[in-house]
CSV table of C-alpha atoms and ligand atoms in Angstrom, one decimal:
chain,number,residue,atom,x,y,z
A,1,MET,CA,9.7,-17.7,1.2
A,2,THR,CA,7.5,-16.4,-1.7
A,3,ALA,CA,3.8,-15.9,-1.3
A,4,LYS,CA,1.6,-18.8,-2.5
A,5,HIS,CA,-1.4,-17.5,-4.3
A,6,LEU,CA,-4.1,-20.1,-4.5
A,7,SER,CA,-6.9,-19.6,-7.0
A,8,ALA,CA,-10.5,-20.1,-5.8
A,9,ASP,CA,-10.6,-23.4,-7.6
A,10,GLN,CA,-7.3,-24.6,-5.9
A,11,SER,CA,-8.6,-23.5,-2.6
A,12,ALA,CA,-11.9,-25.3,-3.1
A,13,GLN,CA,-10.0,-28.5,-4.0
A,14,ARG,CA,-8.5,-28.6,-0.5
A,15,ILE,CA,-12.0,-29.2,0.9
A,16,GLY,CA,-12.6,-32.9,1.4
A,17,GLN,CA,-8.9,-34.0,0.9
A,18,SER,CA,-7.2,-36.1,3.4
A,19,PHE,CA,-5.8,-33.2,5.4
A,20,GLY,CA,-9.4,-32.0,6.1
A,21,PRO,CA,-11.3,-28.8,5.2
A,22,GLN,CA,-9.4,-25.7,4.2
A,23,PRO,CA,-8.2,-23.4,7.0
A,24,TRP,CA,-9.9,-20.2,7.8
A,25,VAL,CA,-8.6,-16.7,8.5
A,26,LEU,CA,-10.4,-15.6,11.6
A,27,ALA,CA,-10.1,-11.9,12.3
A,28,PHE,CA,-10.8,-9.6,15.2
A,29,PRO,CA,-12.8,-6.5,14.1
A,30,GLU,CA,-9.8,-4.2,14.5
A,31,ALA,CA,-7.5,-6.5,12.5
A,32,ARG,CA,-10.0,-7.2,9.7
A,33,ALA,CA,-8.5,-4.9,7.0
A,34,LEU,CA,-5.1,-6.6,7.1
A,35,ALA,CA,-6.6,-10.1,7.7
A,36,GLY,CA,-8.8,-9.5,4.6
A,37,ARG,CA,-5.7,-8.8,2.5
A,38,ILE,CA,-4.0,-12.0,3.8
A,39,ALA,CA,-7.1,-14.1,3.2
A,40,SER,CA,-7.5,-12.8,-0.3
A,41,ARG,CA,-3.9,-13.5,-1.2
A,42,LEU,CA,-4.2,-17.1,0.1
A,43,ALA,CA,-7.8,-17.5,-1.3
A,44,LEU,CA,-8.9,-18.6,2.2
A,45,PRO,CA,-12.3,-17.8,3.8
A,46,LEU,CA,-12.3,-14.8,6.0
A,47,GLU,CA,-14.5,-15.2,9.1
A,48,ALA,CA,-15.1,-12.8,12.0
A,49,VAL,CA,-14.5,-12.8,15.7
A,50,SER,CA,-17.1,-10.4,17.1
A,51,VAL,CA,-16.4,-8.5,20.3
A,52,HIS,CA,-19.0,-6.8,22.5
A,53,ARG,CA,-17.8,-4.4,25.1
A,54,PHE,CA,-20.1,-4.3,28.2
A,55,PRO,CA,-20.7,-1.0,29.9
A,56,ASP,CA,-18.3,-2.0,32.7
A,57,GLY,CA,-15.4,-2.7,30.2
A,58,GLU,CA,-15.6,-6.5,30.1
A,59,ARG,CA,-15.8,-8.2,26.7
A,60,ARG,CA,-18.0,-10.8,25.2
A,61,VAL,CA,-16.2,-12.6,22.4
A,62,ARG,CA,-18.1,-14.7,19.9
A,63,LEU,CA,-16.7,-17.0,17.2
A,64,PRO,CA,-18.5,-18.9,14.4
A,65,ALA,CA,-20.2,-21.9,16.0
A,66,ALA,CA,-17.9,-24.6,14.3
A,67,LEU,CA,-14.4,-24.2,13.1
A,68,PRO,CA,-12.1,-26.1,10.8
A,69,PRO,CA,-9.1,-27.9,12.3
A,70,GLU,CA,-6.7,-25.1,11.3
A,71,ILE,CA,-7.1,-21.4,11.7
A,72,ALA,CA,-5.0,-18.3,11.3
A,73,LEU,CA,-6.2,-16.0,14.1
A,74,VAL,CA,-5.4,-12.4,13.4
A,75,GLN,CA,-5.4,-9.9,16.2
A,76,ARG,CA,-3.8,-6.5,16.7
A,77,LEU,CA,-1.7,-6.2,19.8
A,78,ASP,CA,-1.0,-2.5,19.8
A,79,ASP,CA,-2.9,-0.9,22.7
A,80,PRO,CA,-2.7,-4.5,24.1
A,81,ASP,CA,-4.3,-4.9,27.5
A,82,ALA,CA,-7.9,-5.5,26.5
A,83,ARG,CA,-6.9,-7.2,23.3
A,84,LEU,CA,-4.8,-9.8,25.1
A,85,VAL,CA,-7.8,-10.8,27.2
A,86,ALA,CA,-10.0,-11.0,24.1
A,87,LEU,CA,-7.4,-13.1,22.4
A,88,MET,CA,-7.3,-15.5,25.3
A,89,LEU,CA,-11.1,-15.9,25.2
A,90,ALA,CA,-11.1,-16.4,21.5
A,91,ALA,CA,-8.2,-18.9,21.3
A,92,GLU,CA,-9.5,-21.1,24.1
A,93,THR,CA,-13.0,-21.0,22.6
A,94,ALA,CA,-11.5,-21.9,19.2
A,95,ARG,CA,-10.1,-25.1,20.7
A,96,GLU,CA,-13.5,-26.0,22.1
A,97,LEU,CA,-15.1,-25.3,18.7
A,98,GLY,CA,-12.8,-27.7,16.8
A,99,ALA,CA,-9.5,-25.8,16.0
A,100,HIS,CA,-6.6,-28.2,16.5
A,101,ARG,CA,-3.9,-25.8,15.1
A,102,ILE,CA,-4.0,-22.1,15.7
A,103,VAL,CA,-1.6,-19.9,13.8
A,104,LEU,CA,-1.6,-16.5,15.6
A,105,VAL,CA,-1.0,-13.6,13.3
A,106,ALA,CA,0.0,-10.6,15.5
A,107,PRO,CA,1.5,-8.0,13.2
A,108,TYR,CA,2.8,-6.0,16.2
A,109,LEU,CA,4.0,-8.0,19.1
A,110,CYS,CA,3.4,-6.1,22.3
A,111,TYR,CA,5.3,-6.0,25.6
A,112,MET,CA,8.6,-7.0,24.0
A,113,ARG,CA,10.7,-4.0,25.1
A,114,GLN,CA,11.1,-5.1,28.7
A,115,ASP,CA,13.4,-8.1,28.2
A,116,ARG,CA,15.1,-8.0,31.6
A,117,ALA,CA,14.6,-6.5,35.0
A,118,PHE,CA,16.5,-3.2,34.7
A,119,GLN,CA,15.6,-2.5,38.4
A,120,PRO,CA,15.2,-5.2,41.1
A,121,GLY,CA,11.5,-6.2,41.2
A,122,GLU,CA,10.6,-5.3,37.6
A,123,ALA,CA,8.4,-7.7,35.7
A,124,VAL,CA,10.1,-9.0,32.6
A,125,SER,CA,7.1,-8.5,30.3
A,126,GLN,CA,8.7,-10.0,27.2
A,127,ARG,CA,9.1,-13.4,29.0
A,128,ILE,CA,5.7,-13.3,30.7
A,129,VAL,CA,3.6,-12.1,27.8
A,130,GLY,CA,5.6,-14.4,25.5
A,131,ARG,CA,4.7,-17.5,27.6
A,132,PHE,CA,1.1,-16.3,27.7
A,133,LEU,CA,0.9,-16.1,23.9
A,134,ALA,CA,2.7,-19.4,23.5
A,135,ARG,CA,0.0,-21.2,25.6
A,136,LEU,CA,-2.7,-19.8,23.2
A,137,CYS,CA,-1.4,-20.9,19.9
A,138,ASP,CA,0.7,-23.5,18.0
A,139,ALA,CA,2.5,-21.1,15.8
A,140,LEU,CA,3.1,-17.4,15.6
A,141,VAL,CA,3.7,-14.9,12.8
A,142,THR,CA,4.7,-11.3,13.4
A,143,VAL,CA,6.5,-8.4,11.8
A,144,ASP,CA,9.7,-6.8,13.0
A,145,PRO,CA,9.4,-7.9,16.7
A,146,HIS,CA,11.2,-5.6,19.1
A,147,LEU,CA,13.9,-8.2,20.2
A,148,HIS,CA,17.0,-6.2,20.5
A,149,ARG,CA,18.8,-8.4,23.1
A,150,THR,CA,16.9,-11.6,22.3
A,151,ARG,CA,18.3,-13.5,19.3
A,152,ARG,CA,15.3,-15.6,18.3
A,153,LEU,CA,11.6,-15.0,18.3
A,154,GLU,CA,11.0,-18.5,19.8
A,155,GLU,CA,13.1,-17.4,22.9
A,156,ALA,CA,10.6,-14.6,23.5
A,157,VAL,CA,7.4,-16.5,22.6
A,158,PRO,CA,8.2,-20.2,23.1
A,159,VAL,CA,5.9,-21.7,20.4
A,160,PRO,CA,6.9,-24.8,18.4
A,161,GLU,CA,7.0,-22.7,15.2
A,162,ALA,CA,7.4,-18.9,14.7
A,163,ALA,CA,8.0,-16.7,11.7
A,164,SER,CA,9.0,-13.1,11.7
A,165,VAL,CA,8.9,-11.0,8.6
A,166,SER,CA,10.4,-7.6,8.1
A,167,ALA,CA,9.0,-4.4,6.6
A,168,ALA,CA,12.4,-2.8,6.3
A,169,PRO,CA,12.9,-3.7,2.6
A,170,LEU,CA,9.4,-2.6,1.8
A,171,LEU,CA,9.8,0.7,3.5
A,172,ALA,CA,13.3,1.3,2.2
A,173,ARG,CA,12.1,0.7,-1.4
A,174,HIS,CA,9.3,3.1,-0.8
A,175,VAL,CA,11.8,5.7,0.4
A,176,ALA,CA,14.1,5.1,-2.6
A,177,ALA,CA,11.1,5.7,-5.0
A,178,ALA,CA,9.9,8.8,-3.1
A,179,ARG,CA,13.4,10.3,-2.4
A,180,PRO,CA,16.0,8.8,-4.7
A,181,GLY,CA,19.5,8.9,-3.2
A,182,ALA,CA,18.2,9.5,0.4
A,183,LEU,CA,20.5,8.5,3.3
A,184,LEU,CA,18.8,6.0,5.6
A,185,LEU,CA,19.6,6.7,9.2
A,186,ALA,CA,19.3,4.3,12.1
A,187,PRO,CA,18.4,6.4,15.2
A,188,ASP,CA,20.0,4.0,17.6
A,189,ALA,CA,22.5,1.1,17.6
A,190,GLU,CA,19.7,-1.5,17.8
A,191,ALA,CA,18.2,-0.4,14.5
A,192,ALA,CA,21.5,-0.6,12.6
A,193,ALA,CA,21.2,-4.2,11.3
A,194,TRP,CA,17.6,-3.6,10.4
A,195,VAL,CA,18.3,-0.4,8.5
A,196,ARG,CA,21.3,-2.0,6.8
A,197,ALA,CA,18.9,-4.8,5.5
A,198,GLY,CA,16.5,-2.2,4.2
A,199,ALA,CA,19.3,-0.1,2.6
A,200,GLU,CA,20.8,-3.2,0.8
A,201,ALA,CA,17.3,-4.2,-0.5
A,202,ALA,CA,16.7,-0.7,-1.9
A,203,GLY,CA,20.2,0.2,-3.0
A,204,LEU,CA,20.5,3.2,-0.6
A,205,GLU,CA,23.3,4.4,1.6
A,206,TRP,CA,22.8,4.2,5.4
A,207,ALA,CA,24.3,5.6,8.5
A,208,THR,CA,24.1,5.1,12.3
A,209,ALA,CA,23.5,7.1,15.4
A,210,ARG,CA,23.6,6.6,19.2
A,211,LYS,CA,20.7,7.1,21.5
A,212,GLU,CA,20.5,7.9,25.2
A,213,ARG,CA,17.0,7.6,26.7
A,214,ARG,CA,16.5,9.5,30.0
A,215,GLY,CA,12.7,9.1,30.2
A,216,ASP,CA,9.6,8.2,28.2
A,217,ARG,CA,9.9,11.4,26.2
A,218,GLU,CA,13.4,12.5,27.0
A,219,VAL,CA,15.8,11.2,24.3
A,220,GLU,CA,19.1,12.3,23.0
A,221,VAL,CA,20.5,11.2,19.7
A,222,ALA,CA,24.1,11.8,18.4
A,223,LEU,CA,25.1,11.0,14.8
A,224,ASP,CA,28.1,8.8,14.3
A,225,ASP,CA,29.2,10.7,11.1
A,226,PRO,CA,27.3,14.0,10.9
A,227,ALA,CA,29.1,15.1,7.7
A,228,ARG,CA,27.2,12.4,5.7
A,229,CYS,CA,23.9,14.2,6.2
A,230,ARG,CA,25.0,17.6,4.8
A,231,GLY,CA,22.9,18.8,1.9
A,232,ARG,CA,20.9,15.6,1.3
A,233,CYS,CA,17.6,14.0,2.2
A,234,VAL,CA,17.9,11.9,5.4
A,235,CYS,CA,15.2,9.3,6.1
A,236,LEU,CA,15.1,8.0,9.6
A,237,LEU,CA,14.1,4.3,9.7
A,238,ASP,CA,13.0,2.5,12.8
A,239,ASP,CA,11.0,-0.5,13.8
A,240,VAL,CA,8.5,1.3,16.0
A,241,ALA,CA,7.6,4.9,16.8
A,242,SER,CA,5.7,5.4,20.1
A,243,THR,CA,6.0,8.9,21.5
A,244,GLY,CA,8.0,10.0,18.5
A,245,ALA,CA,10.8,11.2,20.9
A,246,THR,CA,13.4,9.0,19.3
A,247,LEU,CA,12.6,10.1,15.7
A,248,ALA,CA,12.3,13.8,16.8
A,249,ALA,CA,15.7,13.8,18.5
A,250,ALA,CA,17.3,12.1,15.4
A,251,ALA,CA,15.6,14.6,13.1
A,252,ARG,CA,17.0,17.5,15.1
A,253,ALA,CA,20.5,16.0,14.9
A,254,ALA,CA,20.2,15.5,11.2
A,255,ARG,CA,18.9,19.0,10.7
A,256,ALA,CA,21.8,20.4,12.8
A,257,ALA,CA,24.2,18.4,10.6
A,258,GLY,CA,22.9,20.2,7.5
A,259,ALA,CA,20.4,17.7,6.1
A,260,ALA,CA,18.4,19.3,3.2
A,261,GLU,CA,15.3,17.4,4.2
A,262,VAL,CA,14.4,14.9,7.0
A,263,CYS,CA,11.7,12.2,6.5
A,264,ALA,CA,10.8,9.2,8.6
A,265,ALA,CA,9.7,5.6,8.0
A,266,VAL,CA,8.7,3.1,10.6
A,267,THR,CA,7.2,-0.4,10.7
A,268,HIS,CA,4.8,0.0,13.6
A,269,ALA,CA,3.1,3.4,13.7
A,270,LEU,CA,2.0,3.6,17.3
A,271,PHE,CA,2.4,7.4,17.3
A,272,VAL,CA,0.7,8.0,20.7
A,273,GLY,CA,-0.6,11.4,21.8
A,274,ASP,CA,1.1,14.3,19.9
A,275,ALA,CA,3.8,12.1,18.4
A,276,ILE,CA,3.1,13.4,14.9
A,277,GLY,CA,3.2,17.0,16.0
A,278,ARG,CA,6.5,16.4,17.8
A,279,LEU,CA,8.0,15.0,14.5
A,280,ARG,CA,6.7,18.0,12.5
A,281,ALA,CA,8.1,20.4,15.1
A,282,ALA,CA,11.5,18.7,14.7
A,283,GLY,CA,11.4,19.3,11.0
A,284,VAL,CA,10.2,16.0,9.6
A,285,THR,CA,8.5,16.6,6.3
A,286,GLU,CA,7.2,13.1,5.3
A,287,ILE,CA,6.2,10.1,7.5
A,288,TRP,CA,5.6,6.7,6.1
A,289,SER,CA,4.7,3.4,7.9
A,290,ALA,CA,3.7,-0.2,7.2
A,291,ASP,CA,0.1,-1.3,7.8
A,292,THR,CA,0.8,-3.4,10.9
A,293,VAL,CA,-1.0,-0.7,12.9
A,294,PRO,CA,-3.6,1.3,10.9
A,295,HIS,CA,-2.6,4.9,10.7
A,296,PRO,CA,-2.8,7.8,8.2
A,297,THR,CA,0.9,7.4,7.5
A,298,ASN,CA,0.5,3.8,6.2
A,299,ALA,CA,2.3,3.6,2.8
A,300,VAL,CA,3.3,0.0,2.4
A,301,SER,CA,1.5,-3.3,3.1
A,302,VAL,CA,3.0,-6.3,4.9
A,303,ALA,CA,0.2,-8.5,3.6
A,304,ALA,CA,2.3,-10.3,1.0
A,305,PRO,CA,5.1,-11.4,3.4
A,306,LEU,CA,2.6,-12.1,6.1
A,307,ALA,CA,0.5,-14.3,3.8
A,308,ALA,CA,3.7,-16.1,2.7
A,309,ALA,CA,4.5,-16.9,6.3
A,310,VAL,CA,1.0,-18.0,7.1
A,311,ALA,CA,1.0,-20.2,4.0
A,312,GLY,CA,4.1,-21.9,5.3
A,313,LEU,CA,2.8,-22.5,8.8
A,314,LEU,CA,-0.6,-23.8,7.5
A,315,ARG,CA,1.4,-26.0,5.0
A,316,LEU,CA,-0.6,-24.5,2.1
A,317,GLU,CA,2.4,-25.2,-0.2
A,318,ASP,CA,1.8,-28.9,0.3
A,319,ALA,CA,-1.8,-28.6,-0.9
B,401,LIG,C1,13.8,1.4,20.6
B,401,LIG,O1,14.7,0.7,20.7
B,401,LIG,C2,12.8,1.4,19.4
B,401,LIG,O2,13.5,0.9,18.3
B,401,LIG,C3,12.3,2.7,19.2
B,401,LIG,O3,13.3,3.6,18.8
B,401,LIG,C4,11.5,3.3,20.3
B,401,LIG,O4,10.7,2.3,20.9
B,401,LIG,C5,10.7,4.4,19.9
B,401,LIG,O5,10.0,4.9,21.0
B,401,LIG,P1,9.6,6.5,21.1
B,401,LIG,O6,8.9,6.8,19.8
B,401,LIG,O7,8.7,6.6,22.3
B,401,LIG,O8,10.9,7.2,21.2
């Protein structure tokens, strides 16, 4: 799908037509930067959800007093617990204020890693949070959801319509420009298809590794073909970096295999605690990320593919 760029005139023409007033992009404060880029690409109004945090931690959420029938509601779901509650308050209020169709734009989809009960009694967060989100919206847009064993986004979040866009081609092209001829390395088997897509888009070679996780920060990575790293720049490419343990282990393996330089590129830059320090200590020289999570490493924007997906779900192409 290509992004539909509406001029201000085209956008204004939607007002008063049979399908009702133009949709709004409604943004939580922490999502306003990316939401602004989406709204501007679609020439849609950008309005704010305001959130007040009471001293005891509860939130008061306030929306504009009246809403159009269709809204794109943009919320960040990294560091998700309080944000999920604020999202629930906003979505239910939006219905009361006139929104009939809510397209949820969640650039990072939280709680997706636990897709089964690995031990008896464990909550399957992907299924539970997925159902929770599905009850709040009519359609969902996200970026590189962490669905390694789930084939379709709608299986995790059972909404009538869902769209997932990928930052892999954007990141891989950025790597190709910054480090021509770099070898893209998938640090685990799950990342292989994703890295392959990026490599093909950017005209780079790619390689794979196997990962064994023993704990939150205890990870071992073994390269499938270490000889391919010798003497060249290796760029690790993954969908998400949290503690940085996966990338650090992969970087050490690439260094041990003789890589001349090791860089890293990820879609979702969670980078909790001392993750960046862990990567530097492992010899990673450059770190790039997409802007699904604001972070100093942001180097590419997913605004264009996200706007294209939102345009499709809001039927802006039909306007
Ligand atoms: C796992 O399958 C993911 O693709 C990432 O490799 C993982 O979530 C990264 O987590 P951390 O940075 O804590 O190793």
